Coordinates of C-alpha atoms in Angstrom, one line a residue:
Chain F
A5 CA -13.2 25.0 -8.6
Q6 CA -14.3 22.0 -6.7
T7 CA -13.7 21.9 -2.9
V8 CA -14.2 19.1 -0.4
T9 CA -14.8 19.8 3.3
Q10 CA -14.5 17.5 6.2
S11 CA -15.6 19.4 9.3
Q12 CA -14.6 16.8 11.9
P13 CA -10.9 16.7 12.4
E14 CA -11.1 13.9 15.0
M15 CA -13.8 11.5 16.2
S16 CA -13.9 8.6 18.5
V17 CA -16.4 5.8 18.9
Q18 CA -16.8 2.8 21.2
E19 CA -16.2 -0.6 19.7
A20 CA -19.4 -2.1 18.2
E21 CA -21.1 1.3 18.1
T22 CA -22.0 3.3 15.0
V23 CA -20.3 6.5 13.8
T24 CA -21.0 8.9 11.0
L25 CA -18.3 11.0 9.3
S26 CA -19.4 14.0 7.4
C27 CA -18.2 15.4 4.0
T28 CA -19.6 18.2 1.9
Y29 CA -18.4 19.3 -1.4
D30 CA -18.9 22.2 -3.8
T31 CA -19.1 21.7 -7.6
S32 CA -21.1 22.9 -10.5
E33 CA -20.7 19.6 -12.3
N34 CA -23.6 17.2 -12.6
N35 CA -21.7 14.0 -13.2
Y36 CA -18.9 13.1 -10.8
Y37 CA -17.8 10.4 -8.4
L38 CA -17.3 10.4 -4.7
F39 CA -15.1 8.2 -2.6
W40 CA -14.2 7.5 1.0
Y41 CA -10.6 6.3 1.6
K42 CA -9.2 4.9 4.8
Q43 CA -5.5 5.5 5.7
P44 CA -4.5 3.3 8.6
P45 CA -1.2 3.8 10.5
S46 CA 0.6 1.9 7.7
R47 CA -0.4 4.9 5.5
Q48 CA -1.6 2.7 2.7
M49 CA -4.7 4.3 1.2
I50 CA -7.6 1.8 1.0
L51 CA -10.8 2.4 -0.8
V52 CA -13.7 2.1 1.5
I53 CA -16.7 2.9 -0.7
R54 CA -17.5 4.8 -3.9
Q55 CA -20.7 6.5 -5.2
E56 CA -21.6 7.6 -8.7
A57 CA -23.5 10.9 -8.7
Y58 CA -26.0 9.7 -11.2
K59 CA -27.1 6.9 -8.9
Q60 CA -29.7 7.8 -6.4
Q61 CA -29.3 4.7 -4.4
N62 CA -26.8 5.0 -1.6
A63 CA -23.7 2.8 -1.8
T64 CA -23.2 0.1 0.8
E65 CA -20.2 -2.2 1.5
N66 CA -20.7 -4.5 4.4
R67 CA -20.5 -2.3 7.5
F68 CA -19.9 0.8 5.5
S69 CA -22.7 2.9 4.0
V70 CA -23.1 6.4 2.7
N71 CA -25.8 9.0 2.8
F72 CA -25.5 10.8 -0.5
Q73 CA -27.5 14.0 -0.7
K74 CA -26.8 15.4 -4.2
A75 CA -28.9 18.6 -3.8
A76 CA -27.2 19.3 -0.5
K77 CA -23.8 18.2 -1.8
S78 CA -23.3 16.0 1.2
F79 CA -21.7 12.6 1.3
S80 CA -21.4 11.2 4.8
L81 CA -20.0 7.8 5.7
K82 CA -21.6 5.6 8.3
I83 CA -19.6 2.8 10.0
S84 CA -21.7 0.3 11.8
D85 CA -20.5 -2.2 14.4
S86 CA -17.2 -0.3 14.7
Q87 CA -14.1 -2.4 15.0
L88 CA -10.6 -1.6 16.4
G89 CA -9.2 -2.1 12.9
D90 CA -11.4 0.8 11.7
T91 CA -9.0 3.2 13.6
A92 CA -7.5 5.3 10.8
M93 CA -7.7 8.6 8.9
Y94 CA -10.6 8.8 6.6
F95 CA -10.5 11.0 3.5
C96 CA -13.5 12.0 1.4
A97 CA -12.6 12.5 -2.3
F98 CA -14.3 14.0 -5.3
M99 CA -13.6 13.2 -9.0
R100 CA -15.1 14.8 -12.0
A101 CA -16.6 12.3 -14.5
T102 CA -15.0 14.0 -17.5
S103 CA -13.6 11.4 -19.9
G104 CA -9.9 10.9 -19.4
T105 CA -9.7 13.0 -16.2
Y106 CA -9.2 11.0 -13.1
K107 CA -8.0 13.8 -10.8
Y108 CA -9.0 13.5 -7.1
I109 CA -9.7 16.4 -4.8
F110 CA -9.3 15.3 -1.2
G111 CA -10.8 16.6 2.0
T112 CA -8.7 17.4 5.0
G113 CA -9.5 14.1 6.6
T114 CA -11.1 12.9 9.8
R115 CA -9.1 10.9 12.3
L116 CA -11.2 8.2 13.8
K117 CA -10.3 6.3 16.9
V118 CA -12.2 3.2 17.9
L119 CA -12.1 2.6 21.6
A120 CA -12.1 -0.8 23.2
Chain P
G18 CA -5.8 -7.2 -8.8
A19 CA -5.0 -3.5 -9.3
V20 CA -1.8 -3.4 -7.2
V21 CA 0.6 -0.4 -7.2
S22 CA 4.0 -0.6 -5.8
Q23 CA 6.5 2.0 -4.8
H24 CA 10.3 1.8 -4.3
P25 CA 11.9 2.6 -2.0
S26 CA 9.6 2.5 0.9
W27 CA 11.9 4.9 2.7
V28 CA 15.0 6.8 1.9
I29 CA 17.4 9.1 3.7
C30 CA 19.6 11.4 1.6
K31 CA 21.9 14.3 2.2
S32 CA 21.0 17.8 1.4
G33 CA 21.9 18.7 -2.2
T34 CA 21.6 15.2 -3.6
S35 CA 18.9 13.8 -5.8
V36 CA 16.6 10.9 -5.1
K37 CA 14.4 8.9 -7.4
I38 CA 11.2 7.2 -6.4
E39 CA 9.6 4.6 -8.6
C40 CA 5.9 3.8 -9.0
R41 CA 4.8 0.7 -10.7
S42 CA 1.4 -0.7 -11.6
L43 CA 1.9 -4.5 -11.2
D44 CA -1.1 -6.0 -12.9
F45 CA -2.6 -3.3 -15.1
Q46 CA -1.5 -0.6 -17.5
A47 CA -1.9 3.0 -16.6
T48 CA -1.5 5.8 -19.0
T49 CA -2.1 8.2 -16.1
M50 CA -0.4 8.2 -12.8
F51 CA -0.5 10.7 -10.0
W52 CA 2.0 11.9 -7.4
Y53 CA 1.0 13.2 -4.1
R54 CA 2.8 14.7 -1.1
Q55 CA 1.5 14.2 2.4
F56 CA 2.8 16.0 5.5
P57 CA 2.2 14.5 9.0
K58 CA -1.5 14.5 10.0
Q59 CA -2.5 16.3 6.8
S60 CA -4.3 15.4 3.6
L61 CA -2.8 14.3 0.3
M62 CA -1.7 17.2 -1.9
L63 CA -1.6 16.4 -5.6
M64 CA 1.7 17.4 -7.0
A65 CA 1.4 16.3 -10.6
T66 CA -0.3 14.1 -13.1
S67 CA 2.0 11.8 -15.0
N68 CA 1.1 10.9 -18.5
E69 CA 2.8 8.1 -20.4
G70 CA 4.8 9.4 -23.4
S71 CA 4.2 13.1 -22.6
K72 CA 5.1 15.8 -20.2
A73 CA 3.7 15.7 -16.7
T74 CA 1.1 18.3 -15.6
Y75 CA 2.1 20.0 -12.4
E76 CA -0.2 21.6 -9.9
Q77 CA 0.1 25.3 -9.2
G78 CA 3.0 26.0 -6.8
V79 CA 4.9 22.8 -7.5
E80 CA 8.4 23.4 -8.9
K81 CA 8.7 21.3 -12.0
D82 CA 12.5 21.6 -12.1
K83 CA 12.7 20.3 -8.6
F84 CA 10.3 17.4 -8.9
L85 CA 11.1 15.7 -12.2
I86 CA 8.5 13.2 -13.4
N87 CA 9.1 10.6 -16.1
H88 CA 6.4 8.2 -17.2
A89 CA 8.4 6.1 -19.6
S90 CA 6.1 3.1 -19.9
L91 CA 2.5 2.1 -19.2
T92 CA 3.5 0.5 -15.9
L93 CA 6.2 2.8 -14.6
S94 CA 6.4 6.4 -13.4
T95 CA 9.3 8.0 -11.6
L96 CA 9.6 11.0 -9.4
T97 CA 13.1 12.5 -8.9
V98 CA 13.6 15.1 -6.2
T99 CA 16.5 17.1 -7.4
S100 CA 18.9 19.0 -5.1
A101 CA 16.9 17.9 -2.1
H102 CA 16.7 20.0 1.0
P103 CA 15.3 19.3 4.5
E104 CA 12.0 21.0 3.6
D105 CA 11.5 18.3 0.9
S106 CA 11.3 15.7 3.7
S107 CA 7.8 14.2 3.4
F108 CA 5.7 11.2 2.5
Y109 CA 5.3 10.7 -1.2
I110 CA 2.4 8.6 -2.6
C111 CA 1.7 7.6 -6.1
S112 CA -1.5 6.3 -7.6
A113 CA -2.7 5.0 -10.9
S114 CA -6.0 4.6 -12.8
P115 CA -6.2 1.5 -15.0
D116 CA -6.5 1.9 -18.7
G117 CA -9.5 0.4 -20.5
G118 CA -12.2 2.1 -18.5
W119 CA -13.1 -1.0 -16.4
T120 CA -12.8 1.1 -13.3
Y121 CA -12.4 4.8 -12.7
E122 CA -10.9 5.0 -9.3
Q123 CA -7.3 5.4 -8.4
Y124 CA -5.2 2.7 -6.8
F125 CA -2.5 3.9 -4.4
G126 CA 1.0 2.8 -3.7
P127 CA 2.2 2.2 -0.2
G128 CA 4.1 5.5 -0.2
T129 CA 7.8 6.5 0.2
R130 CA 9.1 8.3 3.2
L131 CA 11.8 10.8 2.3
T132 CA 14.1 12.2 4.9
V133 CA 16.7 14.8 3.8
T134 CA 19.5 15.5 6.3

């Protein structure tokens, strides 16, 4: 069975600084997708970034980028130029790429606080 | 695009009563929807996968007779908490994956806070 581990329950970063959130996963699958979701105090889940396992290039979305290490089964999220609005819970999620199956497995989350 | 709504956003009910939560995909069709439960400061726990026109698939440990799921159309899934008790108080979130294969990720509703008194 697949598992997703986020080893940092809480982190803080100064505004404008860079922070990296870690995520590791365990799977025997070769094709899968990985996601980072943000859950601000409103509790609305917001997709931050996604990565297809078959792509070697790390995904980037503006200030957010990932370091995807398939062999190490690691998927860390880097937030550059942190902003106060980045304060939220961040969840790493794994999804198998089996056709018709879109089930997510979430990590336990990392609470990020951006300090002014 | 890809908006999912939930109704109500919060509900208070008395112990022993039932409450229904609706999940709608507003601008896409979704054969598959998901229901999660989230306790304070915890992760999302998948309760069940809702399939249009067929029975839901429940995760291990989730009481199917207590959490009734109906996916009657390609844009609507409902979760009914039957004979609610205070321990059912939680935040319930639904999500949906658009049909057609144009994207594979899930889109989440804003959640429903249930308080059972």
